[in-house]
């Protein structure tokens, strides 16, 4: 296949899978070659790019990995923009009745009972880092730090709640919205953590003529509308 | 040289790996024996089942473990009702995950050795008055020892490297389930964490090199090897 | 003690059959290569299951209509045609394997005595694989005798031994035959051996 | 029954697994032979090196592959300069990752079998006029066949299940590197994707069951097994 | 063709040594069990490396100061004391293994002829493991002869054969000795065998 038939190679954080697939479908429906979407953890993707992967676009789940690629001098200058935002929510099993509004000093430890709080690894994974920041800002981090269940990623954290292994979990609003087995117990105030932003940028190695067009499509009103359907906020 | 935290991680990895392999050993041997020596209906199915943890991505195995051993799972509920215990978020759960991932490798190694045992020697032992079990312990098992040792090395190495099933099943809790691979994963997620990754990876390598040395030393003490050296 | 054998066994198209009764003493099985001599010893030892028939030794039924004693319950001593020493045990441990398992009251030969007349004292610390053909054969004889069996099966036990050793061991076999009155089933192609030892000769046709 | 996309994933998995195992086989056998038959300085180090992919978390192996075979890595640059080719984002890269992960298992299985070969039979072949290599092909190799078959099964199963090193090294490109485990991972990322996961996992199981059946059929045709059955 | 042997080999504290020259014909190696007969055959075959010495056959040096021919270049036929049939090849394939490797011009015995006088025709399709002791021994003899060797090493080749077979095979060995004038090194404990076949007897001390 020639480059034009193949569409640009897009490396995107795994949490964007559903929404970005829908966006790519919409783009293809306009008569463009369908982009090749590769979903993995942002860290794995960033490392591949730094190692010289011949990709066109990078959508990261957080800023630091985009920064790492930028620092390696691999971004096309002037193409980086923040595409999406998200919210952090507290979830519990769908069958529960608990309501808990995350606010300074809210009784999270008490609500856990003897259980653990599921979240993405707070030392490593973006969603976990945001969660740690939020709980610290609300002054409850100390109370739960010894009772965490740090998972590989947000989806795995949510699975722990879905299967009853943890009574509560902290995930993105987009994830909670898509699962029938959990319900949102409370929403974290946006001010309690650094803004959740998904940056996108064109890579220096990009050769595909459609790459910039697809990036612009994602950032357009039409593109953002698709992401909004999946619960993503504007940045 | 190592920080106390790193020591803790190494100790935990050793505990998880050691317990996993030793606990798995009798079951693995029994399965290897069954598959090597007996023809029965469902044998192929059992063989496939044993290979399952090898074929499925580890995350899926971890997910299945969660379904079975989680608080809502059948085994998890049973464990809780009868023993008031759970494997969730415990090092014992990590050991279970490691054991299951190591099982296919251990079974295969021992099976190859058992298939190589000359059964006429067992017959000879029987004529000398050894019962079924005595012949097993004194003849069959020692002759299959190379496979058992290979199984121990493979199983331990696999346990030391186990990541996907562990983090999915018992998550990544410092001091409880954060073994070396999980610590390495955490380090890998952080931009610039490469130095830490390298350090921890070298620790893993050191551990398995140690296991290899021990096994090599044990192999040297088996009769088969002494024969080869012409002792 | 009499041996009473009436067995049949099919291998593919070939059938091995034997029917004979032998009084106490040494019964030589004679017959061409492939006649079924080893197969018959294996059936007596319990290592090969006859298709039909019975095997009785001194009134004890080892195999019959609804009896099939496992080898370890038959109290036989078997010197195999091919040695079958345990490769993972030194000579001494090979010799003592059956000795330790036997009821002390039923042992009729001591370790030191066996080692002495077989001339294997210098071999005790060696691994079987390094033994010469005749050395291995002597160890195999010792191992069978030390288990204190009630009946001996010997499949060409002296075939690769020199004349002197052969004489020594034949003297011991005579003693076992006459003093202990153990029934012995003995396979050999050597006429002089058979003439000297056998109280009875059973001939099998190939 | 299967969607064209699913067929594509299965075909890709088969291609990656098959190529990985077959390409790995000669090297693995050579290593097994070396470790089983020769004593040389550095033998233990080589043994440890072979075990490495088992001990390190797969993600680390993938990362190391990326460093070496990526377009900027030493091997990657060399491949590009001399052959104008790259493994990045290619199914060949996925096969490389799978092969490296399968290597320790394959080497161990074959090594166990090679150690079990009666070397006196090789001597007998030599007296009959067979040169070193002829004796190898006609005696040693056929006698080690059970280990080779076990290696093929283990290696193929491991390849079919390989996830961490693959996604880290060659990413998750549909039609090119998205094998079954990567597709399963993608499905796992979608809430409510369990049905899809189950479907894909069953496909993995079916593939390895197929491999097992083939190997079982091959084993039945080896002389060792015919002997056991008393053919 | 003369055989000239002068070798020494240490096993631990034990030293095997032999020094003799034998003219063409059959040289019997005689000596007690463990004297080193098999070891000497192994050294001639190239399977065991002497610590020092030389081995010459009809002017060809097989082993010497700076010569150590590999076994396949020595053109020997070796009937092992323990058979060593290839377990993964049927009897026919065992027999033909060396036959196919030999230069057709140097073969001196045909397949059909060997099968006939050894009486192994019915065994051709069988696996070695299922053979009786004597059957295996006959196949091993056939395998060695069919490789068309220039010198024969036979380690108790007739030990588990019945008198009739033994006579047949001895007749063939005589023919090989007299018509083909092949040098033969022959180990046996049977006096009648040695008396009939040997042109020379070398005695080793244990
Ligand atoms: N598993 C088997 N399948 C087919 N034939 C077999 C099997 N086992 C033994 N036989 C055949 O049965 C016959 C009897 O074998 P057996 O070993 O009892 O002979 P034997 O009298 O001891 O001969 P020898 O003196 O040569 O040792 C032989 O022809 C042998 O080939
Ligand atoms: N690897 C070894 N280590 C120690 N001793 C050995 C080794 N191999 C052989 N021997 C000893 O060397 C001696 C000669 O052995 P060899 O097999 O040549 O004897 P042989 O004359 O053929 O005896 P037999 O007639 O019993 O077969 C024996 O005492 C044997 O135990
Ligand atoms: Mg026999
Ligand atoms: Mg000998």
Coordinates of C-alpha atoms in Angstrom, one line a residue, chain D residues 18-112:
Chain D
X18 CA 5.0 -19.6 13.4
X19 CA 7.8 -17.4 12.1
X20 CA 9.1 -16.7 15.6
X21 CA 9.3 -20.3 16.6
X22 CA 10.7 -21.6 13.4
X23 CA 13.3 -18.8 13.1
X24 CA 14.2 -19.3 16.7
X25 CA 14.5 -23.1 16.5
X26 CA 18.0 -23.5 15.0
X27 CA 19.6 -20.9 17.4
X28 CA 17.8 -22.4 20.3
X29 CA 18.9 -25.8 19.4
X30 CA 22.5 -24.7 19.0
X31 CA 22.4 -23.0 22.4
X32 CA 20.8 -26.1 24.0
X33 CA 23.5 -28.3 22.5
X34 CA 26.3 -26.0 23.6
X35 CA 24.9 -25.9 27.2
X36 CA 24.2 -29.6 27.3
X37 CA 27.4 -30.9 25.8
X38 CA 30.2 -28.5 26.4
X39 CA 31.9 -27.1 29.4
X40 CA 33.6 -23.8 28.6
X41 CA 34.4 -20.6 30.4
X42 CA 31.4 -18.3 30.4
X43 CA 29.0 -21.2 30.1
X44 CA 27.1 -20.1 33.2
X45 CA 27.0 -16.6 31.9
X46 CA 25.5 -17.8 28.6
X47 CA 23.0 -19.8 30.5
X48 CA 22.0 -16.8 32.5
X49 CA 21.7 -14.7 29.3
X50 CA 19.4 -17.3 27.8
X51 CA 17.2 -17.1 30.8
X52 CA 17.1 -13.3 30.8
X53 CA 13.9 -12.8 28.8
X54 CA 12.2 -15.1 31.4
X55 CA 13.4 -13.1 34.4
X56 CA 12.9 -9.6 33.2
X57 CA 9.4 -8.2 33.0
X58 CA 8.4 -8.4 29.3
X59 CA 8.1 -4.6 29.2
X60 CA 11.8 -4.3 29.9
X61 CA 12.7 -6.8 27.2
X62 CA 10.6 -4.8 24.8
X63 CA 12.3 -1.6 25.9
X64 CA 15.7 -3.2 25.4
X65 CA 14.7 -4.4 21.9
X66 CA 13.5 -0.8 21.2
X67 CA 16.9 0.5 22.2
X68 CA 18.7 -2.0 20.1
X69 CA 16.5 -2.4 17.1
X70 CA 14.8 0.9 17.0
X71 CA 15.7 3.2 14.0
X72 CA 18.2 4.9 16.2
X73 CA 19.6 1.8 17.9
X74 CA 22.8 0.2 16.8
X75 CA 21.2 -2.9 15.2
X76 CA 18.3 -0.9 13.8
X77 CA 20.6 1.5 12.1
X78 CA 22.7 -1.3 10.7
X79 CA 19.6 -3.0 9.4
X80 CA 18.5 0.2 7.7
X81 CA 21.9 1.0 6.2
X82 CA 22.6 -2.5 4.8
X83 CA 19.2 -3.8 4.0
X84 CA 17.0 -0.7 3.9
X85 CA 14.6 -2.4 6.3
X86 CA 13.3 -1.8 9.8
X87 CA 11.5 -3.9 12.4
X88 CA 9.7 -0.9 13.9
X89 CA 5.9 -1.2 13.6
X90 CA 6.4 -4.4 11.5
X91 CA 5.1 -7.9 12.1
X92 CA 8.7 -9.0 11.8
X93 CA 9.5 -7.0 14.9
X94 CA 6.6 -8.7 16.7
X95 CA 8.0 -12.0 15.6
X96 CA 11.4 -11.0 17.0
X97 CA 9.9 -10.1 20.3
X98 CA 8.0 -13.4 20.5
X99 CA 11.1 -15.4 19.5
X100 CA 13.2 -13.8 22.2
X101 CA 10.5 -14.4 24.8
X102 CA 10.2 -18.1 23.7
X103 CA 13.9 -18.7 23.6
X104 CA 14.5 -19.7 27.2
X105 CA 11.7 -22.2 27.1
X106 CA 12.8 -23.7 23.9
X107 CA 16.4 -24.0 24.9
X108 CA 15.6 -25.7 28.2
X109 CA 13.3 -28.3 26.7
X110 CA 15.8 -29.2 24.0
X111 CA 18.6 -29.2 26.5
X112 CA 16.9 -31.7 28.7

